[in-house]
Coordinates of C-alpha atoms and ligand atoms in Angstrom, one line a residue:
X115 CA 83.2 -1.7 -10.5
X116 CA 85.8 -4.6 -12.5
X117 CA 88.4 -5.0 -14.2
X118 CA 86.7 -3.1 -17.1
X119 CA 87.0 0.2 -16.1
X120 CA 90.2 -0.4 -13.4
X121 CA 91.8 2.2 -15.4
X122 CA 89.4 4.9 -15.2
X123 CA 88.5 4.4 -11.3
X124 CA 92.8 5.3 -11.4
X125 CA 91.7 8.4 -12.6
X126 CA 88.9 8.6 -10.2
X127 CA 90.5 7.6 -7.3
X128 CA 93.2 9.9 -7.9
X129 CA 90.7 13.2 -8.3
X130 CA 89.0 13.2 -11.3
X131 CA 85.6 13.0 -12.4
X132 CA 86.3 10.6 -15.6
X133 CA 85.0 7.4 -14.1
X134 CA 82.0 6.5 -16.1
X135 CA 81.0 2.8 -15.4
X136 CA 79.5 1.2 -18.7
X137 CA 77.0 -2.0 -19.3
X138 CA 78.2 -5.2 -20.0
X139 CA 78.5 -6.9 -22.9
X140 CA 76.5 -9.8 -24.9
X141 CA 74.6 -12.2 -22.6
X142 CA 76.1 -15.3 -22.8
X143 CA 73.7 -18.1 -22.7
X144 CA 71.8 -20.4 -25.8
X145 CA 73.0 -22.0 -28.7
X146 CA 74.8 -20.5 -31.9
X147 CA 71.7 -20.7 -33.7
X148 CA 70.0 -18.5 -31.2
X149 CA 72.9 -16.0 -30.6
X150 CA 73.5 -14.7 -34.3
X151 CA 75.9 -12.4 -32.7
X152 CA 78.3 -15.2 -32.6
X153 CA 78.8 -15.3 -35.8
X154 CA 80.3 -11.7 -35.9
X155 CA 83.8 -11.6 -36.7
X156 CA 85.8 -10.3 -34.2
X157 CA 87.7 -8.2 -36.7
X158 CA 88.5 -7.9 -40.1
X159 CA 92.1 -7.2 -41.2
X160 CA 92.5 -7.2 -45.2
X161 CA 93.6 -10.6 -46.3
X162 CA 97.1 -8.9 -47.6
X163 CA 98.5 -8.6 -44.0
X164 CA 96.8 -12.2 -43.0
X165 CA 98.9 -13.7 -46.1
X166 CA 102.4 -11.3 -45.4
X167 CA 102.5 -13.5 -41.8
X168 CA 105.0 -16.2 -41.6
X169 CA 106.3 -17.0 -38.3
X170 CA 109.7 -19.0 -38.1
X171 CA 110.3 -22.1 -37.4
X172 CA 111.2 -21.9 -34.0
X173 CA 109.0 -19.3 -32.9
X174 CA 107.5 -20.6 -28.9
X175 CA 103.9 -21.0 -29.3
X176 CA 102.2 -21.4 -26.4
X177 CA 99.7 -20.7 -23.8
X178 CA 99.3 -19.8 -20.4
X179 CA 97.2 -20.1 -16.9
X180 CA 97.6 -19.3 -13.9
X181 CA 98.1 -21.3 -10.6
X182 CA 95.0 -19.9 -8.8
X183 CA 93.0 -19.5 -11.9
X184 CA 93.5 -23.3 -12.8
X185 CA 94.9 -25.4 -10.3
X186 CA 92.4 -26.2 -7.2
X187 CA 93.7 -28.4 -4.5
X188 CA 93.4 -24.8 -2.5
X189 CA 94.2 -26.9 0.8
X190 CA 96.2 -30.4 0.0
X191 CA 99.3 -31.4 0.4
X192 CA 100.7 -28.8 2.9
X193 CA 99.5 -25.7 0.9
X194 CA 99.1 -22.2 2.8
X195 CA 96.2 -19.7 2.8
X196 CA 96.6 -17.0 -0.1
X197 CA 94.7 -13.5 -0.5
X198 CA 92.9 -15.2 -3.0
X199 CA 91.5 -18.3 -1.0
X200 CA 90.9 -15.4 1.7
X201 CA 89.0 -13.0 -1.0
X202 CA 86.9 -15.6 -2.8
X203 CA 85.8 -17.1 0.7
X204 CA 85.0 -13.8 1.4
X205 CA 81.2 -13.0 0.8
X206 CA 80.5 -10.2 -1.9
X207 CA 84.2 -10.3 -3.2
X208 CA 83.6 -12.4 -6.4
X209 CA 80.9 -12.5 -9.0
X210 CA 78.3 -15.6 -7.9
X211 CA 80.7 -16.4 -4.9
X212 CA 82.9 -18.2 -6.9
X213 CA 86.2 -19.7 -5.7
X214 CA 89.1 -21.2 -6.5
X215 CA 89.0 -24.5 -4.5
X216 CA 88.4 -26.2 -7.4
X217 CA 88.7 -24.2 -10.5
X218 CA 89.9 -26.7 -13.7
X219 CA 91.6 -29.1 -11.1
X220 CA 95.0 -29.0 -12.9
X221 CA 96.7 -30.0 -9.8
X222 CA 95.2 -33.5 -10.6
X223 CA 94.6 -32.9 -13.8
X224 CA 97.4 -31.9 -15.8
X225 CA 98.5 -35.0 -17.2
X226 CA 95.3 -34.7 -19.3
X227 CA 96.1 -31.1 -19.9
X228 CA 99.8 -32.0 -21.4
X229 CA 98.1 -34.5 -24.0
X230 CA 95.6 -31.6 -25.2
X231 CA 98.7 -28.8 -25.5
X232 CA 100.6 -31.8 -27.4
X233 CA 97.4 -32.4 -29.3
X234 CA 97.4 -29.2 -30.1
X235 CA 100.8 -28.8 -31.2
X236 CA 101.8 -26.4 -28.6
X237 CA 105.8 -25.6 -27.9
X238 CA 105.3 -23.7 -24.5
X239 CA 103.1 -23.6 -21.9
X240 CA 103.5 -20.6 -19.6
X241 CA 102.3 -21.9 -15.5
X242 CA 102.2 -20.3 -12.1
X243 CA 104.0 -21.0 -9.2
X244 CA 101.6 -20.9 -5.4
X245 CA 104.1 -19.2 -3.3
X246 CA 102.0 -21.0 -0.1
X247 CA 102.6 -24.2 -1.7
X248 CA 105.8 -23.8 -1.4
X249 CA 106.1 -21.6 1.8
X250 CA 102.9 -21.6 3.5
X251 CA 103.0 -18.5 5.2
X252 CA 105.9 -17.4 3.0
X253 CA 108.8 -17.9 5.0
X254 CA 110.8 -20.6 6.6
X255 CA 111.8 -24.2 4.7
X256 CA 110.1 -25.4 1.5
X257 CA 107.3 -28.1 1.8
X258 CA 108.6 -30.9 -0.4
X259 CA 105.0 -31.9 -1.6
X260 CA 104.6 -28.6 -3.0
X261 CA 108.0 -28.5 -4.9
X262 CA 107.3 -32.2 -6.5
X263 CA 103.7 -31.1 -7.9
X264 CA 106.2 -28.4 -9.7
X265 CA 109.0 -31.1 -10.3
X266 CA 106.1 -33.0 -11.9
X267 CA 104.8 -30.9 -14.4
X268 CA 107.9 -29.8 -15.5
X269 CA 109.2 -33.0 -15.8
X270 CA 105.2 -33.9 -17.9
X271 CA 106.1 -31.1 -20.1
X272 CA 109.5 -31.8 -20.8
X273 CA 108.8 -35.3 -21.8
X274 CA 105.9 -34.1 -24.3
X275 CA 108.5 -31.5 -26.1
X276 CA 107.0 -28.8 -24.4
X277 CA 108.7 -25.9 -23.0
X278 CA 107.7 -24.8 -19.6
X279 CA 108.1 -20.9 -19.2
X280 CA 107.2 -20.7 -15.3
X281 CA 106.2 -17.5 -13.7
X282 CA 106.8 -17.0 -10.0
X283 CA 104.1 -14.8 -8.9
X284 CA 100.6 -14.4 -10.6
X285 CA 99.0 -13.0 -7.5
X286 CA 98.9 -15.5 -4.9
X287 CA 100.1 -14.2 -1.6
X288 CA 100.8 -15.9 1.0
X289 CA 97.7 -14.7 3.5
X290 CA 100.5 -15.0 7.2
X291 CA 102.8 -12.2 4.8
X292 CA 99.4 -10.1 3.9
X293 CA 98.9 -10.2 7.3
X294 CA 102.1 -8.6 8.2
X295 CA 101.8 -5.6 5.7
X296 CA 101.5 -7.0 2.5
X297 CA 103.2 -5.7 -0.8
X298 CA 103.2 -2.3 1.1
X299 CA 105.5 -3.5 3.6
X300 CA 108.8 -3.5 2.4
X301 CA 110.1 -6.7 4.3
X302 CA 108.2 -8.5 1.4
X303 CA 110.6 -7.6 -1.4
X304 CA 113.2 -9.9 0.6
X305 CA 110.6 -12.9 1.6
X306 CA 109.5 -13.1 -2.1
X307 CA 113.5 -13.5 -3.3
X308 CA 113.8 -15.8 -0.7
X309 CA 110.7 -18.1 -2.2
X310 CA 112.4 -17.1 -5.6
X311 CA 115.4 -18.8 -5.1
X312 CA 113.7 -22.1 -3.1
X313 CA 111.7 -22.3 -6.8
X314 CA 114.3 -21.7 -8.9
X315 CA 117.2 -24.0 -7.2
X316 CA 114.9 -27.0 -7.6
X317 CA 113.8 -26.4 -10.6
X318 CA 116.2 -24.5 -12.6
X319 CA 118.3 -27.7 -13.8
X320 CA 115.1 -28.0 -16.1
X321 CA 113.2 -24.8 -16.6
X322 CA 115.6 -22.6 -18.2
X323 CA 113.1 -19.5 -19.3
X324 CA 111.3 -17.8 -16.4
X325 CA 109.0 -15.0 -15.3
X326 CA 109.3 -13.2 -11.8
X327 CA 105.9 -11.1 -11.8
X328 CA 102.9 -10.7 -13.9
X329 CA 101.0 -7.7 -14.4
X330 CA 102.4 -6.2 -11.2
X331 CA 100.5 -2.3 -12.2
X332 CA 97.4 -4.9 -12.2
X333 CA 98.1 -6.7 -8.5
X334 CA 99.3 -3.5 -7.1
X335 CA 96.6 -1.6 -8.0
X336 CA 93.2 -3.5 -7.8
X337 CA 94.6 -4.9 -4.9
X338 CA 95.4 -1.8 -2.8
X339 CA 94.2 1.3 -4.4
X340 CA 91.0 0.4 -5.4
X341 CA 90.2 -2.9 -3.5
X342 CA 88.6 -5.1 -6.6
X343 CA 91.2 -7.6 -6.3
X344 CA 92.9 -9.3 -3.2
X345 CA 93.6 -8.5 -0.6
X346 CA 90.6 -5.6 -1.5
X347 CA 92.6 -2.8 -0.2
X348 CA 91.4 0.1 -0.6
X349 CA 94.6 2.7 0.2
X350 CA 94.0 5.0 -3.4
X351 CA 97.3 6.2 -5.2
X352 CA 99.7 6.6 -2.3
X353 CA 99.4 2.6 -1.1
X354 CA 99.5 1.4 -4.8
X355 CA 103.0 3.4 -4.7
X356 CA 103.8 1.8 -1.5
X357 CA 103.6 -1.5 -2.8
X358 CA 104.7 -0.6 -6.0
X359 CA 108.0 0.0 -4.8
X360 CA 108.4 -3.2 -3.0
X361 CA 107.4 -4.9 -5.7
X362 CA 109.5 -2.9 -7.8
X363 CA 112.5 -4.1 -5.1
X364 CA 111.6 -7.7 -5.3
X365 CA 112.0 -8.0 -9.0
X366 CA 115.5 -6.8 -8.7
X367 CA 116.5 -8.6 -5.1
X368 CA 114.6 -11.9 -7.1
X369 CA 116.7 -11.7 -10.3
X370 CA 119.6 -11.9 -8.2
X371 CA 118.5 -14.8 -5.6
X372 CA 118.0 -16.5 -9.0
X373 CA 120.4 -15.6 -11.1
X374 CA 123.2 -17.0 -8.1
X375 CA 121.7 -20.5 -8.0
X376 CA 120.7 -21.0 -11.8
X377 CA 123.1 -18.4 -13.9
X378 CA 121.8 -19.7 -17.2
X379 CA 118.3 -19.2 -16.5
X380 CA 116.2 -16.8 -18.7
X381 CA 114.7 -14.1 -16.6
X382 CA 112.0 -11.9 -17.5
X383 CA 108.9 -10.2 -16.0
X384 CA 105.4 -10.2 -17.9
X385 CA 103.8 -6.6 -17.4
X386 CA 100.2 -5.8 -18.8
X387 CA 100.7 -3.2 -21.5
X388 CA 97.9 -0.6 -23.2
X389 CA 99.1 1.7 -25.7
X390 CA 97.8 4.4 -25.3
X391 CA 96.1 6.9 -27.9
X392 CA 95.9 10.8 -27.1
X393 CA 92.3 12.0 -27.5
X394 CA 93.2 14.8 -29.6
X395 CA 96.1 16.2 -31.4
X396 CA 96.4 18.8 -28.2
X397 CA 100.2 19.2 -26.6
X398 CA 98.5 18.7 -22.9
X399 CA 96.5 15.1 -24.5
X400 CA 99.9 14.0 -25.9
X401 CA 101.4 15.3 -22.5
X402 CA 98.9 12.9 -20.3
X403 CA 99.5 9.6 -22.9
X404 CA 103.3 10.1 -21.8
X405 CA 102.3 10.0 -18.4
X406 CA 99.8 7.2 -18.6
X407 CA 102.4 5.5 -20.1
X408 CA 105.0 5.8 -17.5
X409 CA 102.4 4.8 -15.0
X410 CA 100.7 1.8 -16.8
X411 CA 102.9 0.3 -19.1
X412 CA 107.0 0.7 -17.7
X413 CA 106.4 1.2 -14.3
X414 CA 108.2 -1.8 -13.5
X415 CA 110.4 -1.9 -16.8
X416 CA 111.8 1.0 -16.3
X417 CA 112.7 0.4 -12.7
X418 CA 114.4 -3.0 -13.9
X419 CA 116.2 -1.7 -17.3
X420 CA 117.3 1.7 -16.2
X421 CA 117.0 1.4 -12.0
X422 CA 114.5 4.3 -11.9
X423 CA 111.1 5.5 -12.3
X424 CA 110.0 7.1 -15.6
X425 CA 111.2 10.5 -15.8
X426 CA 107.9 12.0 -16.2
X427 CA 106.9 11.9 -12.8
X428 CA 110.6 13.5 -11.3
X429 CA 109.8 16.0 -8.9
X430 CA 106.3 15.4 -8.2
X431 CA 104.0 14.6 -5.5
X432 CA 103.9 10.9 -7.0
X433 CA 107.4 10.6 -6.3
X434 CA 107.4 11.9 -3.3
X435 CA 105.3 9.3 -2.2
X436 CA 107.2 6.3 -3.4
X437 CA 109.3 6.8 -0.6
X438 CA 113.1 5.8 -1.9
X439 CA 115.8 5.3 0.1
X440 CA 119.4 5.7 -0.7
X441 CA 120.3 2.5 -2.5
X442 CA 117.2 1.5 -3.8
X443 CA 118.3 2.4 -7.7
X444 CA 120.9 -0.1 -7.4
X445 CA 118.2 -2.9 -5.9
X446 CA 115.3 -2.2 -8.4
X447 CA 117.9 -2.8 -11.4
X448 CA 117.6 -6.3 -13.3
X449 CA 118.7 -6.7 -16.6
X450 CA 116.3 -8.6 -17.8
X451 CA 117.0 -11.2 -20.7
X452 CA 113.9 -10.4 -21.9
X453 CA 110.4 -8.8 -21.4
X454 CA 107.1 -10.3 -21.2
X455 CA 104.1 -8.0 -22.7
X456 CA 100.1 -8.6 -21.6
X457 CA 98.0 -7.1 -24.2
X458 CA 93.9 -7.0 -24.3
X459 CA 93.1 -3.8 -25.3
X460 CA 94.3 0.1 -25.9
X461 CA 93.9 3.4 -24.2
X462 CA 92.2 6.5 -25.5
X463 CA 93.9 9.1 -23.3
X464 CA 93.0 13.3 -22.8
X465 CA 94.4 15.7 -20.2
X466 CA 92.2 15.6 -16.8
X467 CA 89.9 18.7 -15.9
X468 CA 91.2 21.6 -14.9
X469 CA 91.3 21.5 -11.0
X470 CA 91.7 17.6 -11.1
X471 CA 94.1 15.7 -9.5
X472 CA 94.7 12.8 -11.4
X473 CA 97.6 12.5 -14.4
X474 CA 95.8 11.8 -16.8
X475 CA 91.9 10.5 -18.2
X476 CA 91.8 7.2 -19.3
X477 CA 89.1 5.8 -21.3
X478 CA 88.5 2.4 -23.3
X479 CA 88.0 3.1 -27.2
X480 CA 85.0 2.1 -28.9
X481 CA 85.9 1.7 -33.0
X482 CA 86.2 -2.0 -32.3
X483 CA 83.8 -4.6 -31.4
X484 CA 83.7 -5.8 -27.8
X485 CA 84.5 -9.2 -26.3
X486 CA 82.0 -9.8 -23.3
X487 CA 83.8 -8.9 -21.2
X488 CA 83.2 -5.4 -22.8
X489 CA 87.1 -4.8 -23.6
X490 CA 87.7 -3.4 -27.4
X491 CA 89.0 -6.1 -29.6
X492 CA 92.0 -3.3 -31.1
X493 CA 94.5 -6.3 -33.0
X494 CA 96.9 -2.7 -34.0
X495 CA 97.3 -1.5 -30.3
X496 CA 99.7 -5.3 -30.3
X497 CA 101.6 -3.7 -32.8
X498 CA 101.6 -0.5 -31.9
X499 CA 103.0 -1.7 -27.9
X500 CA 105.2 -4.0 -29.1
X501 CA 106.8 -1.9 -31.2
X502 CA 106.8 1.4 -29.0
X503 CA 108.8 -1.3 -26.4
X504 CA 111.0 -2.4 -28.8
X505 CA 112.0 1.5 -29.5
X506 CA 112.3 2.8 -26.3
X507 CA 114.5 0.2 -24.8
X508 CA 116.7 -1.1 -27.6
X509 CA 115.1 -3.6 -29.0
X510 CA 114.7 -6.5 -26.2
X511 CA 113.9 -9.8 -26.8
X512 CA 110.4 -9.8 -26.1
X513 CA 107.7 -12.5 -25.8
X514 CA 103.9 -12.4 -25.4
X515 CA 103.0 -13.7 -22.6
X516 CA 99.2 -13.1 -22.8
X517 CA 96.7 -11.9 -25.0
X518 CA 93.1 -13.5 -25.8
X519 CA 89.4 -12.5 -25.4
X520 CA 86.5 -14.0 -23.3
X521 CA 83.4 -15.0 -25.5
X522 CA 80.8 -17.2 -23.6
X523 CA 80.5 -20.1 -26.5
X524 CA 79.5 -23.5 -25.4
X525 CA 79.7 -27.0 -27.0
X526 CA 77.1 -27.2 -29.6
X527 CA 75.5 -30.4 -32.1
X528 CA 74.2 -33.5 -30.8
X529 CA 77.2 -35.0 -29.1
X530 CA 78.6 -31.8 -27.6
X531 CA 82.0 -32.1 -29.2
X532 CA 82.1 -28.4 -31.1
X533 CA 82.7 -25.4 -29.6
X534 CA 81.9 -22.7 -32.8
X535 CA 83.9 -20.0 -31.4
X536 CA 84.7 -17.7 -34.9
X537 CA 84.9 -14.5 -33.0
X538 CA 88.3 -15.9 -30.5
X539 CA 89.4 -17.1 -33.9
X540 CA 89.6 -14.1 -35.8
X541 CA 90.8 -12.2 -32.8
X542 CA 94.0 -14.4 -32.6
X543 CA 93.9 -13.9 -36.5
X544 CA 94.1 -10.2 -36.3
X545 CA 96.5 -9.7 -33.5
X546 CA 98.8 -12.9 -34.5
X547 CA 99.0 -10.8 -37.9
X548 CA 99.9 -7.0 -36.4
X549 CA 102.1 -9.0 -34.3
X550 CA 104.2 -10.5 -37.3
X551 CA 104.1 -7.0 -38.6
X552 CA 106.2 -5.4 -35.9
X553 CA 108.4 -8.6 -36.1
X554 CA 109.1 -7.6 -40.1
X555 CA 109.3 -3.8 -38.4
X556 CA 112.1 -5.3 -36.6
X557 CA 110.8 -6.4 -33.3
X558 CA 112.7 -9.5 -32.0
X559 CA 109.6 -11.5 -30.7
X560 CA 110.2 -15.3 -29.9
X561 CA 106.9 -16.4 -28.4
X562 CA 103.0 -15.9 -28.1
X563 CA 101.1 -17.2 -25.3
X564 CA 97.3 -17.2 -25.7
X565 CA 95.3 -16.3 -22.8
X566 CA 94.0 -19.2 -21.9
X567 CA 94.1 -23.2 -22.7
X568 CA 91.4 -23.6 -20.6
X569 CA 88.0 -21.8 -19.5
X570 CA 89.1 -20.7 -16.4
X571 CA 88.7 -18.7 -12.6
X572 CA 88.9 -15.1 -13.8
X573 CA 89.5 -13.4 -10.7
X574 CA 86.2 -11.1 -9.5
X575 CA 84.3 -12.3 -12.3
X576 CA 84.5 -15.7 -11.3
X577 CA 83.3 -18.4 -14.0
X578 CA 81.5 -15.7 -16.0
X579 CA 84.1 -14.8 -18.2
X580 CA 85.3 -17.5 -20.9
X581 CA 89.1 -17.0 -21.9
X582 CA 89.6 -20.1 -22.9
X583 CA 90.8 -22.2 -25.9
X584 CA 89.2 -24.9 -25.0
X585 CA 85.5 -25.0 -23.4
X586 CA 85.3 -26.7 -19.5
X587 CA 82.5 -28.2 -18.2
X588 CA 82.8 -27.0 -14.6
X589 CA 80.4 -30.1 -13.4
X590 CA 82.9 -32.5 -14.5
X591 CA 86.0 -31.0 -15.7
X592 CA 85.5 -32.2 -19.1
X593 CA 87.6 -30.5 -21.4
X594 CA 86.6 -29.8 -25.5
X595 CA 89.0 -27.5 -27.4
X596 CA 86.7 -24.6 -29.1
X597 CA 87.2 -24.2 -33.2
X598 CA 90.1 -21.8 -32.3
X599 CA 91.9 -24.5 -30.9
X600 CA 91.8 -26.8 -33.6
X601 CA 92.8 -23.1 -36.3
X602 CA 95.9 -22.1 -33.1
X603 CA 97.2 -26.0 -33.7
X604 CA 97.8 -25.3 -37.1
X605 CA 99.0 -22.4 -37.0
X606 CA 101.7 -23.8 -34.4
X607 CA 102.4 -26.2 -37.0
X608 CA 102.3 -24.2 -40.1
X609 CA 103.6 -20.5 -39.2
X610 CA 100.8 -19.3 -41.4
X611 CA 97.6 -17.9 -40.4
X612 CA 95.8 -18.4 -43.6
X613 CA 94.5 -22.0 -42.3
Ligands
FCB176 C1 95.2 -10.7 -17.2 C2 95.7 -11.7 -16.1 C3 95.2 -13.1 -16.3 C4 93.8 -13.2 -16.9 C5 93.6 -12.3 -18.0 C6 92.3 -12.3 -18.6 O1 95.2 -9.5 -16.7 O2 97.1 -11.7 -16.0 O3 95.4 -13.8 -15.1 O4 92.9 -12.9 -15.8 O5 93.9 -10.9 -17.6

């Protein structure tokens, strides 16, 4: 099981009998000319709503990594064990035992990874901070050398007119606080505002917009309900609420930590989002695409914005389980100044089986062509999310802050030096056009990260999957931006994606 059908092994875990594990997608080695399918568009959206985009002139565009995913240096300069060093050392764990120890080497690196995002015309460049490079087992004073890698890239980025938007957790534990309980033990909320504060002081004179979580539905729940992620728990529904909550009590206790040494900054959280799609026109389909939504898309928004969990769920056996205690409303709440949506791919959603458990069936749609990673490339479903968020909670200010495809295209011609990659292009094309659309619907969307600059560690998969702008040669970290890269640079220029 991955990532691919996460969703459905909910269902499955939770009762039902939905979980139907599926091929993969398009093999992924040769040349262009061997691999017609590359020449596939992704998508094809009517050249009307390609021309109707234009993007203003201060719109962020960006992209974004993660710490584990791109930095290496897993053990230098004072940095702590996370559940992911522990996972991917860990035989079995990740596809073709791959690890993180050296991934794109960005913690040397990044120097040469500024010039390429100012090559490419880029305005914002969305990072992770390694809690165990800054505390390595996640309490207890901050080790300098960690803070100055941060101090140093910001300060890169600054000086190249690029924003950095800096998230504080994408995943990477600390392995001394997973050893103590985890995200299911509620001590962690504190520790993690503690670390969120350290980060923030030091930093926050120059890094005004931030991120506290990302994808916290994905990290709670591959990592302690169904085990596919670290720390490969595999607790099912009532752990994934466990740690939910204290996750859910670290957002709130970290906007505050941060809010009281940098009161200016720009505090947001960036949650993966799926819109979901009843099966059928039935009241009990509609019914189970409310819940699904509760569960998968505001479980942590909702908690922030309003200080409780969606209403759908009051009274039941799931909230029972979450285990609340008086004045934990009041902690959860963080008015965000804005929220960060994840988007790969929708939902198709249908009431479970009668005598099932679960709260809904979950299942990936199929009208769309598939990335090869086998996800649905669905450019509405951006639209349609972004949108439904801007509705239901008065129209935040939201930004993107991930969305991109993995397609396993490598450099091609006699010097190597272009990446073909027409299907990533048109899938940015498609979405970055139903995402001006909810803008002109009256969305208020400042920025658009694409997942990924580089080629990059993607978690269980390992190397496998290609989400990346530009192509790396993993033998000697040479970098080549793909033909998207070259069409996102002028679109970051231009506003237009007619280019
Ligand atoms: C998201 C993760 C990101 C990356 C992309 C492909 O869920 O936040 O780190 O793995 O998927």
């Amino acid at each position: 099981m991955n990532r691919r059908n996460f969703l459905a092994s909910a269902a499955a875990l939770a009762g039902s009998s939905i979980f139907t594990p599926r091929g993969f997608g398009l093999p992924q080695m040769g040349q262009e000319a061997d691999r017609p399918w590359a020449q596939i568009p992704a998508v094809a959206l009517p050249p009307a709503d390609i021309g109707a985009a234009q993007y203003p002139k201060d719109f962020w565009w960006g992209t974004a990594t993660a710490a584990y995913q791109v930095e290496g240096a897993w053990n230098v300069d004072g940095k702590g064990e996370s559940i992911w060093d522990r996972f991917s050392h860990t035989r079995g764990k990740v596809k073709g035992a791959a690890t993180g120890d050296v991934a794109c080497d960005q913690y040397h690196l990044y120097k040469e990874d500024i010039a390429l995002m100012k090559r490419l015309n880029q305005k914002s460049y969305r990072f992770s901070v390694s809690w165990p490079r800054i505390q390595a087992t996640g309490v207890g004073p901050a080790n300098q050398k960690g803070l100055d890698y941060y101090s140093r890239l910001t300060d890169a980025l600054l000086a190249a007119g690029i924003r950095p938007m800096c998230t504080l957790y994408h995943w990477d534990l600390p392995q001394t606080l997973e050893d103590q309980g985890g995200w299911p033990n509620r001590d962690t909320a504190a520790k993690f505002a503690d670390y969120a504060g350290i980060v923030t002081k030091v930093l926050g004179d120059r890094i005004e917009t931030w991120a506290i979580l990302n994808e916290p539905w994905v990290f709670t729940y591959l990592g302690y309900a169904s085990g596919v992620h670290a720390p490969g728990k595999t607790g099912g529904i009532p752990t994934f609420l466990k740690a939910a909550h204290t996750v859910n009590l670290g957002q709130g206790d970290a906007f505050r930590a941060m809010k009281a040494v940098a009161p200016k900054a720009k505090i947001g959280s960036a949650y993966s989002m799926s819109p979901g799609e009843p099966a059928t026109d039935s009241e009990a389909d509609k019914a189970a695409t409310a819940r699904f939504h509760a569960v998968n898309n505001v479980w942590f928004l909702n908690t922030a914005l309003k200080g409780r969990y969606p209403e759908v769920f009051a009274g039941s056996k799931f909230e029972q389980m979450i285990g609340i205690q008086p004045g934990d409303d009041k902690r959860m709440t963080a008015p965000l100044d804005w929220v960060g949506i994840n988007y790969y791919r929708r939902s198709i959603i249908s009431a479970p089986p009668a005598g099932s458990k679960a709260p809904f069936d979950q299942h990936d749609g199929f009208d769309g062509p598939l990335t090869e990673f086998a996800w649905e490339v669905w450019p509405k479903g951006l639209y349609d999310i972004v949108t439904t968020i801007s509705n239901e909670y008065d129209k935040p200010i939201i930004e993107i802050t991930e969305n991109g495809c993995s397609y396993g295209d490598t450099p091609y011609g006699p010097d190597g030096g272009h990446v073909p990659d027409t299907r990533r292009t048109e899938f940015y094309r498609g979405h970055l056009a139903e995402l001006a659309r909810a803008m002109r619907d009256g969305a208020n969307v400042r920025g658009y990260h694409a997942w990924s600059l580089l080629d990059n560690f993607e978690w269980a998969e390992g190397y496998s999957q290609r989400f990346g702008l530009t192509y790396v040669d993993y033998r000697d970290q040479k970098r080549t931006p793909k033909d998207s890269a070259l069409w996102y640079a002028k679109v970051a220029t231009s506003g237009r994606l007619d280019v």
